[in-house]
Tab-separated table of C-alpha atoms (C1' of nucleotides) in Angstrom:
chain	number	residue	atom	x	y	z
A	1	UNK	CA	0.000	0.000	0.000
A	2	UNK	CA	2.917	2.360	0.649
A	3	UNK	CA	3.320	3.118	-3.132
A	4	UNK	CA	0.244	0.786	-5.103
A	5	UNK	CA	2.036	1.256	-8.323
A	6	UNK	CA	0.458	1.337	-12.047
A	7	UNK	CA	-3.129	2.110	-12.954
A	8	UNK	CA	-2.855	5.590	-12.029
A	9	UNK	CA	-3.904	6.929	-15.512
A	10	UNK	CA	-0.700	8.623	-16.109
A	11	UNK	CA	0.594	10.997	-13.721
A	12	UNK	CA	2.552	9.272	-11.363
A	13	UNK	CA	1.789	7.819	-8.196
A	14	UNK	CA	4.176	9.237	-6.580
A	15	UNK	CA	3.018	12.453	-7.006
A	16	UNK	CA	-0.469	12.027	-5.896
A	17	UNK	CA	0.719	11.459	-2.448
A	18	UNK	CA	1.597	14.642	-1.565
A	19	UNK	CA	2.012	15.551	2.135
A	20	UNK	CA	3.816	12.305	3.222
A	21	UNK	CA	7.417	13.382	2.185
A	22	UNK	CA	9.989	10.315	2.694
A	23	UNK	CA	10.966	12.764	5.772
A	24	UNK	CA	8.209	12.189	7.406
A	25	UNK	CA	8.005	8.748	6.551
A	26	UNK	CA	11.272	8.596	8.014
A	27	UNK	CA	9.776	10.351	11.685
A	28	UNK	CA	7.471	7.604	11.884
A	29	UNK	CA	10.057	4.456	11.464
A	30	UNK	CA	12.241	6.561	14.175
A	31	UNK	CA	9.286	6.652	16.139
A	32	UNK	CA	8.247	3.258	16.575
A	33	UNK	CA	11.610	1.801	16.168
A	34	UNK	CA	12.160	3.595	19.500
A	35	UNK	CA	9.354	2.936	20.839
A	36	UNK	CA	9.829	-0.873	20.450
A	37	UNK	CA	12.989	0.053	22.074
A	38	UNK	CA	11.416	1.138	24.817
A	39	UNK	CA	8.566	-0.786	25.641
A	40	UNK	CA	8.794	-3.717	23.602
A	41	UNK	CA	6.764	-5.187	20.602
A	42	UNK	CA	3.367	-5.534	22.236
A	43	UNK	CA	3.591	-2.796	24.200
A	44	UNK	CA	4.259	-0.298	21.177
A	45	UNK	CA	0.711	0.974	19.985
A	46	UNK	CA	-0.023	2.818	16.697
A	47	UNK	CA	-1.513	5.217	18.982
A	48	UNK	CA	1.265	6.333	20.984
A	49	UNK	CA	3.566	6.710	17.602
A	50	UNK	CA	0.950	8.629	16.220
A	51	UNK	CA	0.741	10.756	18.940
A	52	UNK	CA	4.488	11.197	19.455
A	53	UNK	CA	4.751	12.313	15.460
A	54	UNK	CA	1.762	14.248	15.946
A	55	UNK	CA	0.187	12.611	13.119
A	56	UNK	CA	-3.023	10.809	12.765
A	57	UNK	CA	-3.769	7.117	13.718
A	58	UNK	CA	-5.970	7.522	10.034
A	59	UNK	CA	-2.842	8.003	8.172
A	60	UNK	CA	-1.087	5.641	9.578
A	61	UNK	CA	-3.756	2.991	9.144
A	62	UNK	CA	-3.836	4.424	5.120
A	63	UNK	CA	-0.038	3.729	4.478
A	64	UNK	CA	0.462	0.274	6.467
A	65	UNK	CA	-2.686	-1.907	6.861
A	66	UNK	CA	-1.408	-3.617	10.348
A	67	UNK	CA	1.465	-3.046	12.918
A	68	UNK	CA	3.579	-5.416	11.743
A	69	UNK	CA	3.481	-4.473	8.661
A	70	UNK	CA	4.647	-0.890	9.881
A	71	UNK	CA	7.339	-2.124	11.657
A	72	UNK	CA	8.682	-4.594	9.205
A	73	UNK	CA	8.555	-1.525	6.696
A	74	UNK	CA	10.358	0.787	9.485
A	75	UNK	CA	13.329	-2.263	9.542
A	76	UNK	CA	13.664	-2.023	5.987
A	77	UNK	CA	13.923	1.362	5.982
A	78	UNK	CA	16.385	1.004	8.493
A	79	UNK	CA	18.544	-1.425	6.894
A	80	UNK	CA	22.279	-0.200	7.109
A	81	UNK	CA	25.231	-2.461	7.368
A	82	UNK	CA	26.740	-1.201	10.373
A	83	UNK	CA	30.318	-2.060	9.455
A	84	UNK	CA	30.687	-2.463	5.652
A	85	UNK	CA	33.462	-1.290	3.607
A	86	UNK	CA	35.751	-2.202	6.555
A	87	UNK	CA	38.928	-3.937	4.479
A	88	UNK	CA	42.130	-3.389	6.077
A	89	UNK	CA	44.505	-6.021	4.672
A	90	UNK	CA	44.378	-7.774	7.983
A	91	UNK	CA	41.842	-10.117	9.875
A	92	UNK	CA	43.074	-8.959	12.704
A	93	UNK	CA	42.649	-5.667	12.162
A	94	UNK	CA	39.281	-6.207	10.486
A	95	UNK	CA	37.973	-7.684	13.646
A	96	UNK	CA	39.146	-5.030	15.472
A	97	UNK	CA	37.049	-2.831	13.446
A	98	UNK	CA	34.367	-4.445	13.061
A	99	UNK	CA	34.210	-4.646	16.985
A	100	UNK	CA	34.500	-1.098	17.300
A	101	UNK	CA	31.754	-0.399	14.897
A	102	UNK	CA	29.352	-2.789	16.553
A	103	UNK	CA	30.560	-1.521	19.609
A	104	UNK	CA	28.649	1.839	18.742
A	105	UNK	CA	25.279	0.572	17.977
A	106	UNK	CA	25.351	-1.882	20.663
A	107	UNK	CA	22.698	0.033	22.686
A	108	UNK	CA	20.475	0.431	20.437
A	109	UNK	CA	20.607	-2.345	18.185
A	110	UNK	CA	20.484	-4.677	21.063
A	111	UNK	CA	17.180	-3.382	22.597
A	112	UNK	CA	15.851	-3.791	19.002
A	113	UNK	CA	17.270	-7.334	18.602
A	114	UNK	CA	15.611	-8.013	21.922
A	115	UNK	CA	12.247	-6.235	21.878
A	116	UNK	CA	11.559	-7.659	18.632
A	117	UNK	CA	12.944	-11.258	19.560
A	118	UNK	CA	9.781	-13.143	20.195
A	119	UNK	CA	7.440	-10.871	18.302
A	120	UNK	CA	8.840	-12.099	15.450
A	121	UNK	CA	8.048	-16.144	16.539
A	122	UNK	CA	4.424	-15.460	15.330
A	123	UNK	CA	4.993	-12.886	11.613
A	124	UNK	CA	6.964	-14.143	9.025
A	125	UNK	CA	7.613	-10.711	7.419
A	126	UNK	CA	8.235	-9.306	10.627
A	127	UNK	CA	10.887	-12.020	10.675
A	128	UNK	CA	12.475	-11.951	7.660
A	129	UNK	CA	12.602	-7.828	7.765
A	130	UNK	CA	14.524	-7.980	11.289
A	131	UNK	CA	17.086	-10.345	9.726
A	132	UNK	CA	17.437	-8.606	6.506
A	133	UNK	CA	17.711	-5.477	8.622
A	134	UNK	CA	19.532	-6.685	11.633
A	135	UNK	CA	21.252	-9.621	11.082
A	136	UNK	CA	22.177	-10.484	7.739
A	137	UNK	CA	24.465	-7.983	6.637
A	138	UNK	CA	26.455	-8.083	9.435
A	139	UNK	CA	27.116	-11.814	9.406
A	140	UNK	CA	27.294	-11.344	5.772
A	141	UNK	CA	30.283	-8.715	6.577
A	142	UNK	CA	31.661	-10.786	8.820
A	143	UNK	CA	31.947	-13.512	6.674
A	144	UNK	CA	34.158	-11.798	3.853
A	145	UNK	CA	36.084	-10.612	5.792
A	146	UNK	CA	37.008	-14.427	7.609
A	147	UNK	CA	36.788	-15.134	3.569
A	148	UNK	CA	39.808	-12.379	2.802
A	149	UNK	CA	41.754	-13.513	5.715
A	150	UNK	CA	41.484	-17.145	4.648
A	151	UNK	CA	42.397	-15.984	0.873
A	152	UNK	CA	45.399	-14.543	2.488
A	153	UNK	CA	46.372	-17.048	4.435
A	154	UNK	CA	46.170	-15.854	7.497
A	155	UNK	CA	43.525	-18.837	8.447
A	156	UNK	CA	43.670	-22.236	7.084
A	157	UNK	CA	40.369	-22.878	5.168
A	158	UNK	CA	38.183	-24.720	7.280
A	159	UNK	CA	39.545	-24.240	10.590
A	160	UNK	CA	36.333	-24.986	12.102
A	161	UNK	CA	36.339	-21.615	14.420
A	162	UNK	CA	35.807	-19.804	11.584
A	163	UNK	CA	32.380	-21.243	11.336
A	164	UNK	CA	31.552	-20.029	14.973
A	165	UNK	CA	33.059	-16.117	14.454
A	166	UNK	CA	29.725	-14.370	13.431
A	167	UNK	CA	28.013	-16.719	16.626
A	168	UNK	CA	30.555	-15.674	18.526
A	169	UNK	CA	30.494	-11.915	17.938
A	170	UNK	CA	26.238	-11.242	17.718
A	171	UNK	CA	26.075	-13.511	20.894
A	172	UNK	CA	28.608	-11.839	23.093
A	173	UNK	CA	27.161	-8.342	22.053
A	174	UNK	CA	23.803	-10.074	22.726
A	175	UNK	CA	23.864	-11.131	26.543
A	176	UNK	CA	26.462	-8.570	27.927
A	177	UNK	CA	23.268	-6.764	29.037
A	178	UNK	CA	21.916	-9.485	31.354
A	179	UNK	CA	25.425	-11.291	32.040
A	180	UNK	CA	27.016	-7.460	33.402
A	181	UNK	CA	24.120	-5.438	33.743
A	182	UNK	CA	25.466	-3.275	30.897
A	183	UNK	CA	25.896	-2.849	27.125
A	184	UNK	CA	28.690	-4.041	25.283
A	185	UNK	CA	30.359	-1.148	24.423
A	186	UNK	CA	33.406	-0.697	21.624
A	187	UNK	CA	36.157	-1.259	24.280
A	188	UNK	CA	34.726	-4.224	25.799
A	189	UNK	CA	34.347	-5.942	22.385
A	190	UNK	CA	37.592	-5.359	20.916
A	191	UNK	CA	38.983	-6.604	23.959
A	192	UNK	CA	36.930	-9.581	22.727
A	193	UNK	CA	38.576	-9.927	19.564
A	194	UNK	CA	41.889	-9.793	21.381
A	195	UNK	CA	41.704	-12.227	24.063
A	196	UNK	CA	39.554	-14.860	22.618
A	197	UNK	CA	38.404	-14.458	19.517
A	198	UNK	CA	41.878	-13.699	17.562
A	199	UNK	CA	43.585	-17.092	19.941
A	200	UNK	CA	40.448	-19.434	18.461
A	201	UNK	CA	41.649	-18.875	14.818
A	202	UNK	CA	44.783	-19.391	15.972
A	203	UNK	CA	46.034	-15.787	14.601
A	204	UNK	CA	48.183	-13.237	16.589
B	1	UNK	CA	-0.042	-12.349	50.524
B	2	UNK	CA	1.656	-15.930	50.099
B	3	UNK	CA	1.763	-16.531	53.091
B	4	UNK	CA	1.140	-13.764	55.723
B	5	UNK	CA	3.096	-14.624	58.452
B	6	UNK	CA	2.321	-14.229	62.151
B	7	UNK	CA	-0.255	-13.496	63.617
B	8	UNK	CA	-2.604	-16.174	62.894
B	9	UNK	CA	-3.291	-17.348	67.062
B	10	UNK	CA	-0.929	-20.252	67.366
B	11	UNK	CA	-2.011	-22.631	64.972
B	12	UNK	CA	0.845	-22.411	61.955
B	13	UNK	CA	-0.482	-20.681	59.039
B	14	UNK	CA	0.913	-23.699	56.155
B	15	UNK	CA	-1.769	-25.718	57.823
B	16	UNK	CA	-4.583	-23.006	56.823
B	17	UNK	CA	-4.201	-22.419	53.298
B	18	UNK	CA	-5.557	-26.271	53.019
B	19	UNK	CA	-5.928	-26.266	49.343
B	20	UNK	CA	-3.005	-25.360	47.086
B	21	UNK	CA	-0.784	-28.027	47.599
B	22	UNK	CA	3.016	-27.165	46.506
B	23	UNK	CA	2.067	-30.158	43.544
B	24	UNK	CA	-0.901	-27.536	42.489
B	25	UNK	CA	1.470	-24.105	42.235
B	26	UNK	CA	3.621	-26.409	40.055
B	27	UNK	CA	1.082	-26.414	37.925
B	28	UNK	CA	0.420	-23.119	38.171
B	29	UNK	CA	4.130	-22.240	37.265
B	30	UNK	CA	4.710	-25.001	34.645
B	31	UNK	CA	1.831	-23.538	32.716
B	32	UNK	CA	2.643	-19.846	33.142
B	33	UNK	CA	6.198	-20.586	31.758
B	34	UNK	CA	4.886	-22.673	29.068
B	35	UNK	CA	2.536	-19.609	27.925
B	36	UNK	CA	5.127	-17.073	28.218
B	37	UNK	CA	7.482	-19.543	26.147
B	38	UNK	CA	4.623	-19.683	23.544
B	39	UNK	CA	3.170	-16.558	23.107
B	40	UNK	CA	5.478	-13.994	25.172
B	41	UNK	CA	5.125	-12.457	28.045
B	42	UNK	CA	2.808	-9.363	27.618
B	43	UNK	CA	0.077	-11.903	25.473
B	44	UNK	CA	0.281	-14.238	28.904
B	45	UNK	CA	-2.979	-13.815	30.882
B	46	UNK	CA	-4.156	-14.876	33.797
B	47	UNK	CA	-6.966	-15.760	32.872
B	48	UNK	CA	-5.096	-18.095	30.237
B	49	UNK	CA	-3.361	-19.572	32.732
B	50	UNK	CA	-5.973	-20.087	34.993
B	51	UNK	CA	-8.241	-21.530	32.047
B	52	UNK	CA	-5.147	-24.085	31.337
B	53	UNK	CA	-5.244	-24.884	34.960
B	54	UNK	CA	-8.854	-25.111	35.854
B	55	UNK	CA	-8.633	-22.905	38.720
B	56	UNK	CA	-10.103	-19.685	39.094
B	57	UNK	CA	-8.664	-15.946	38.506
B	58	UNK	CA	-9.443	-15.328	42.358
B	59	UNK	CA	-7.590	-18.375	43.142
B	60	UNK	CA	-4.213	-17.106	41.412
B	61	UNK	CA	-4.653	-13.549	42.528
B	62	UNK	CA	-5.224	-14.662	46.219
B	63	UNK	CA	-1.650	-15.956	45.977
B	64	UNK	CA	-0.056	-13.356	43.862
B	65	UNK	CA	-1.253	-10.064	43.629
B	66	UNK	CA	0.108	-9.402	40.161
B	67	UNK	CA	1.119	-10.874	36.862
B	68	UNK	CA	4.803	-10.412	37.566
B	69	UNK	CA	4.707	-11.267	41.017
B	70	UNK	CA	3.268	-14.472	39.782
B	71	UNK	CA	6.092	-14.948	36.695
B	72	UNK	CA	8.405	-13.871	39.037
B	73	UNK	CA	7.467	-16.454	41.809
B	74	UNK	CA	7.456	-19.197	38.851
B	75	UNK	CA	10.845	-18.274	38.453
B	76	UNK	CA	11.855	-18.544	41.586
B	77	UNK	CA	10.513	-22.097	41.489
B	78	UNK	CA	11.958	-23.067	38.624
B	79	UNK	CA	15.341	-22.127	39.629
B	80	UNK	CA	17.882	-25.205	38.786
B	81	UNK	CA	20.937	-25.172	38.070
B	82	UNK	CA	22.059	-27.165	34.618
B	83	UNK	CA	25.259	-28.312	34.961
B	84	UNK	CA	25.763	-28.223	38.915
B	85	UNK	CA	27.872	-31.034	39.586
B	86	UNK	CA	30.342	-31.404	36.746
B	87	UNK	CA	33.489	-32.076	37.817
B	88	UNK	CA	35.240	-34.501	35.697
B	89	UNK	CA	38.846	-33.324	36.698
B	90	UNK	CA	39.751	-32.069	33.732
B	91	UNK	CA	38.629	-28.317	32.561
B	92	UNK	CA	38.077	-29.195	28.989
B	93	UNK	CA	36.117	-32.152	30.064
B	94	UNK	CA	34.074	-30.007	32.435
B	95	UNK	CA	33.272	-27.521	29.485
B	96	UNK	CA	32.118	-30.450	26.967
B	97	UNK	CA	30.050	-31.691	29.604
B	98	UNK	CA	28.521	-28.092	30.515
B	99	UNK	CA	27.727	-27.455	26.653
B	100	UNK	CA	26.076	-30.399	26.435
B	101	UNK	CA	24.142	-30.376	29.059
B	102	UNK	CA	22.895	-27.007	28.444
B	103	UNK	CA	22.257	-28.003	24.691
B	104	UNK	CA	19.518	-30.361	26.323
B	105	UNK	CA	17.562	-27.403	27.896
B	106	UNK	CA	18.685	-25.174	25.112
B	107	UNK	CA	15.215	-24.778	23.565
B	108	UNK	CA	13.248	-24.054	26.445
B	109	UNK	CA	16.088	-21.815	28.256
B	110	UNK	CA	16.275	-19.748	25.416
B	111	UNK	CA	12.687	-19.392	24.261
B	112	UNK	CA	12.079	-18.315	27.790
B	113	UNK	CA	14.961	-15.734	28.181
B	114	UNK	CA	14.133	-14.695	25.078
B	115	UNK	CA	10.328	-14.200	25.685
B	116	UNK	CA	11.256	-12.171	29.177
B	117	UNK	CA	14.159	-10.369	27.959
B	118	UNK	CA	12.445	-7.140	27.587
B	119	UNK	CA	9.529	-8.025	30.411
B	120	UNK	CA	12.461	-7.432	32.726
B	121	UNK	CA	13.475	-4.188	31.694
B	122	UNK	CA	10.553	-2.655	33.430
B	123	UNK	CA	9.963	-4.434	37.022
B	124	UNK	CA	13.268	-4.992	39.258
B	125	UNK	CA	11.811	-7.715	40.495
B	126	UNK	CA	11.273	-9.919	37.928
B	127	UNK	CA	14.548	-9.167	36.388
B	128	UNK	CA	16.013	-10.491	39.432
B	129	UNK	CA	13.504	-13.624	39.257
B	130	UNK	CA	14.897	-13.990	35.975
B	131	UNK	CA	18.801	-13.708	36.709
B	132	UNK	CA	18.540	-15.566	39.752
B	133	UNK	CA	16.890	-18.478	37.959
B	134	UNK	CA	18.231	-18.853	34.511
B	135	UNK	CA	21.221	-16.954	34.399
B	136	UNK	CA	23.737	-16.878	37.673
B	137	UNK	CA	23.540	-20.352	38.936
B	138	UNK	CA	24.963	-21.409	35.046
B	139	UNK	CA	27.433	-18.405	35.732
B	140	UNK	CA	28.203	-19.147	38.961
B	141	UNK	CA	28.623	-23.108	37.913
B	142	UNK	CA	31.074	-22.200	34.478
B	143	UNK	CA	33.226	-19.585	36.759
B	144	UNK	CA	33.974	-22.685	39.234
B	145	UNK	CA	34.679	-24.873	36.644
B	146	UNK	CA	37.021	-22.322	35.391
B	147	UNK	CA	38.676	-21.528	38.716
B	148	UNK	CA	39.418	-25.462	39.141
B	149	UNK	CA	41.149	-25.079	35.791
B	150	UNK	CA	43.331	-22.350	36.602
B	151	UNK	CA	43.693	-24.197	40.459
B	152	UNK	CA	45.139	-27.085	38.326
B	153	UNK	CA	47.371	-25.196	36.514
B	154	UNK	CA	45.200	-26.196	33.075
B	155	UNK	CA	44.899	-22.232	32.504
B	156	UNK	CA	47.216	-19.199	33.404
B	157	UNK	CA	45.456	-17.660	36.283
B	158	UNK	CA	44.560	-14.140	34.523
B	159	UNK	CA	44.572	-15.528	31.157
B	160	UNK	CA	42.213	-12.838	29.140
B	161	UNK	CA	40.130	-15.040	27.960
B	162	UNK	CA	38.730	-16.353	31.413
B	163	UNK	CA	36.542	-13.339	31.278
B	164	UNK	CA	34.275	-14.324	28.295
B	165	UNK	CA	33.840	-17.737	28.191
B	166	UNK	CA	30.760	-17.242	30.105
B	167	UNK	CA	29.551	-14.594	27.728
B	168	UNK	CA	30.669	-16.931	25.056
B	169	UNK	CA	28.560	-19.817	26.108
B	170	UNK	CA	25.589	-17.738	27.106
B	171	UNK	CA	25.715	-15.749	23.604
B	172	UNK	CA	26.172	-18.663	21.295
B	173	UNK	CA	23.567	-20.626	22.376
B	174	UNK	CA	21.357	-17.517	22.835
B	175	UNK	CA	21.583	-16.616	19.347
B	176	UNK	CA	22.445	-19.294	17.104
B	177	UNK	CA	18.052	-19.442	16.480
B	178	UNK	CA	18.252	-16.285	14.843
B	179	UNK	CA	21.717	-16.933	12.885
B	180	UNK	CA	21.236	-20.158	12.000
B	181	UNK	CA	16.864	-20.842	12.767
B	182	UNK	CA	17.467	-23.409	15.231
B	183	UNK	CA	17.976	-23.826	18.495
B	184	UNK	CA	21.775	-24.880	19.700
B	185	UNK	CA	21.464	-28.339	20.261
B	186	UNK	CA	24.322	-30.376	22.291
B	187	UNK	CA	26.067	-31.120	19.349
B	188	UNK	CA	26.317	-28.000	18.393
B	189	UNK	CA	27.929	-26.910	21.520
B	190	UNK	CA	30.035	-29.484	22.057
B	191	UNK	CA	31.509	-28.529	18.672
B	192	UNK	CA	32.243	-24.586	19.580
B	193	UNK	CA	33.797	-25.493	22.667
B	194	UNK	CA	35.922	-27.879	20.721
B	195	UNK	CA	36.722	-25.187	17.965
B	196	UNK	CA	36.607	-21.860	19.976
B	197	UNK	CA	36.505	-21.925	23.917
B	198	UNK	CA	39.052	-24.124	24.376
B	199	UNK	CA	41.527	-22.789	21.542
B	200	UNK	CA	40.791	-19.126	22.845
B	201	UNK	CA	41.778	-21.080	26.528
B	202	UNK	CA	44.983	-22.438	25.029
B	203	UNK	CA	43.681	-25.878	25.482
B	204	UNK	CA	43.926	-28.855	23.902
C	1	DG	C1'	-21.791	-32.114	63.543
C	2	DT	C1'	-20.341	-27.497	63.331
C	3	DG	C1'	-17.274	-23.904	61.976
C	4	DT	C1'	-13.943	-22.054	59.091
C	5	DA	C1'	-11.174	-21.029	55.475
C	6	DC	C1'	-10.210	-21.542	51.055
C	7	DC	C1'	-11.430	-23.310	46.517
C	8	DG	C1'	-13.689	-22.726	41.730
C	9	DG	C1'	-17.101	-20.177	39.053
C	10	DT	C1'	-19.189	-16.161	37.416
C	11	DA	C1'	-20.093	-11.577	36.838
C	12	DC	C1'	-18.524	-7.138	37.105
C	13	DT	C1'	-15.872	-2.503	36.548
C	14	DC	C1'	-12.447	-0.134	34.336
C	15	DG	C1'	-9.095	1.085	31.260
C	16	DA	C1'	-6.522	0.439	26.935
C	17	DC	C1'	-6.209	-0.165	22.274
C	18	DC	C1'	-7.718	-1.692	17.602
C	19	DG	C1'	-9.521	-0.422	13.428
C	20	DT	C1'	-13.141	2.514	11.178
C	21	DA	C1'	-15.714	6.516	10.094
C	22	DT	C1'	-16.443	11.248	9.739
C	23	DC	C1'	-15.157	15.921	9.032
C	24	DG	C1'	-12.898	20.315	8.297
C	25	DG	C1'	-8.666	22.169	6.500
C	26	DT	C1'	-5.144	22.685	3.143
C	27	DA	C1'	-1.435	21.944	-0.342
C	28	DC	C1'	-1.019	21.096	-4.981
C	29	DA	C1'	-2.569	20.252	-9.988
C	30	DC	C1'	-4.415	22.345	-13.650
D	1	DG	C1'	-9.948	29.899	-8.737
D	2	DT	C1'	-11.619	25.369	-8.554
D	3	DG	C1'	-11.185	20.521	-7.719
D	4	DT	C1'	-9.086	16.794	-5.588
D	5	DA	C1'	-6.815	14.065	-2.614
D	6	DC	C1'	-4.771	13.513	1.398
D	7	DC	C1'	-3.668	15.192	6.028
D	8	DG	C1'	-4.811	15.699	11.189
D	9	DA	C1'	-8.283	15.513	14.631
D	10	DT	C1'	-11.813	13.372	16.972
D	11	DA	C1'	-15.238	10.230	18.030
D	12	DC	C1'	-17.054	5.692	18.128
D	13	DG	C1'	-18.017	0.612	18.632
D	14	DG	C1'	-15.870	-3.519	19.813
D	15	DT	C1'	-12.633	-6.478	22.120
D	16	DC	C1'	-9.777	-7.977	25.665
D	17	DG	C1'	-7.595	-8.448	29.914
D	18	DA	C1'	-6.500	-6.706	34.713
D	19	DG	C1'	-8.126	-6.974	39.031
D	20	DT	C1'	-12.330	-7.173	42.287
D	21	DA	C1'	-16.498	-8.926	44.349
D	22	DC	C1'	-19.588	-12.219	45.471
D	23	DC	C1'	-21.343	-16.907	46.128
D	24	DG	C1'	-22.074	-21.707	46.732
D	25	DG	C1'	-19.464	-25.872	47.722
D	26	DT	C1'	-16.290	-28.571	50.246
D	27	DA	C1'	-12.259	-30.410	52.805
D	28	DC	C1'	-10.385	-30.295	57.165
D	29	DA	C1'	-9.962	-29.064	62.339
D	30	DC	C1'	-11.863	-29.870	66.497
DNA sequence: GTGTACCGGTACTCGACCGTATCGGTACAC
DNA sequence: GTGTACCGATACGGTCGAGTACCGGTACAC
């Protein structure tokens, strides 16, 4: 429903719907991304974001027909590989990186991850949005990298760590929260890397 | 309101509350946990769980006077330590034991964490429930297995890694179901200690 | 047998939210 | 300037669950 394409006699669509700019499209994801944050799946109501963007429950309920289909459209929307493009000739290094990087989100992403861990049990688009948003790319990342290092030579090919790096990385970022009562935060992950991710592959 | 204390003349009070026998609030708590595994915490109701039970609303909230007091006190109950007891001598051995054993209970451990993850971000007392049933006792159980280790001389007392294994353990098996959509099974654990804890240990 | 305390059942109040409908206002198209 | 389409506001009916109140029945104490 966001954009119902064709049969529009020839104008386009896109033009027709005037007032919602894709900036105010973007308020609402932030909204009830944070939201979720906050108070968890079930607890978010379209209510409450419309209220907090001041905009109607109506329009709302004209753009997404149902609240999982707003929220899997405000993961989409907030799809962004948090540590892409990081190639520094060195798996090591890499790792380090990528640590730090994740390190930075961890808050947030983390509450998301969490909030939305169960709702997703019971929608299969809600699903499949949170890992395309969430999960995939990362591991995805991840997994060149490992790739580049084992091009290199820096790991054998098929040391079997290598199959338990991405695991390794998502779950420790994952249960810092309830292990130490706080988020894992750039410093504490790279130390990660160091001490015990870096000595499974055998590297440093 | 569990049991008010005191007071009552001279007569004890367990010999009062006639009814609920301790084999009855198992009930109670089995089925509240199996709900909240199912359909997450905020779509548990107590009227659900009292219609699963065949008792009556009044009957739960004369014993608990809220829904998280209840989940909380289910908890509490449940409380049980997975791999108490291991002690095979050998760290290593300890650790293969521990993963396996936890990849037993993985399912149901996780689904529940998972489900009450975000429940316990808004009432102190059920997080504590929570930590004190599912999470320290494992803690407490891997950080003495560890301890023995270094006590034999297995591991370098202050080796860096000693600090995540824990975290390690915890976050694989917490979110291998989203990485991999299914739950760690002992196998699977058995395998990441063999390729990753105990490499990032220096072992073996 | 009598009393008591608690059980299970039912009915209730109250609040929250869903999803819909209605309506006036307004930006933009032409 | 006129028309149109969508916005924001508000109101409404319906559902659902929390927690309370009441009530008849029954096990157990004495």
């Amino acid at each position: 429903m966001t954009s119902q394409a064709a049969e529009g006699p020839e104008t386009v669509v896109a033009s027709r719907r005037s007032k919602i700019t894709p900036e105010r499209e973007r308020e609402f994801f932030d909204a009830v991304l944070e939201q979720i944050r906050e108070c968890g799946y079930d607890s978010v109501t379209m209510e409450g974001v419309a209220a907090s963007t001041r905009c109607s429950k109506s329009t709302l309920y004209r753009q997404w027909k149902t609240k999982p289909q707003f929220v899997a459209a405000a993961l989409r929307a907030n799809r962004r590989v948090r540590f892409a493009g990081i190639d520094t000739g060195s798996l090591a290094e890499d790792l380090r990186q990528a640590a730090r990087a994740a390190g930075d989100w961890s808050g947030k992403d983390t509450r998301l991850l969490q909030a939305l861990g169960h709702a997703v049990t019971s929608d299969q688009e809600l699903a499949k949005a949170l890992r395309e948003a969430l999960v995939h790319p990362e591991i995805a990342a991840l997994e060149e990298m490992l790739a580049r290092g084992v091009a290199r030579g820096e790991v054998r090919a098929g040391h079997p760590a290598l199959e338990y790096i991405p695991a390794m990385m998502f779950g420790v970022l994952r249960v810092r929260p309830v292990l130490n009562g706080q988020y894992a935060d750039a410093d504490y992950l790279v130390r990660f890397v160091e001490s015990a991710v870096l000595p499974a592959l055998g590297l440093r």
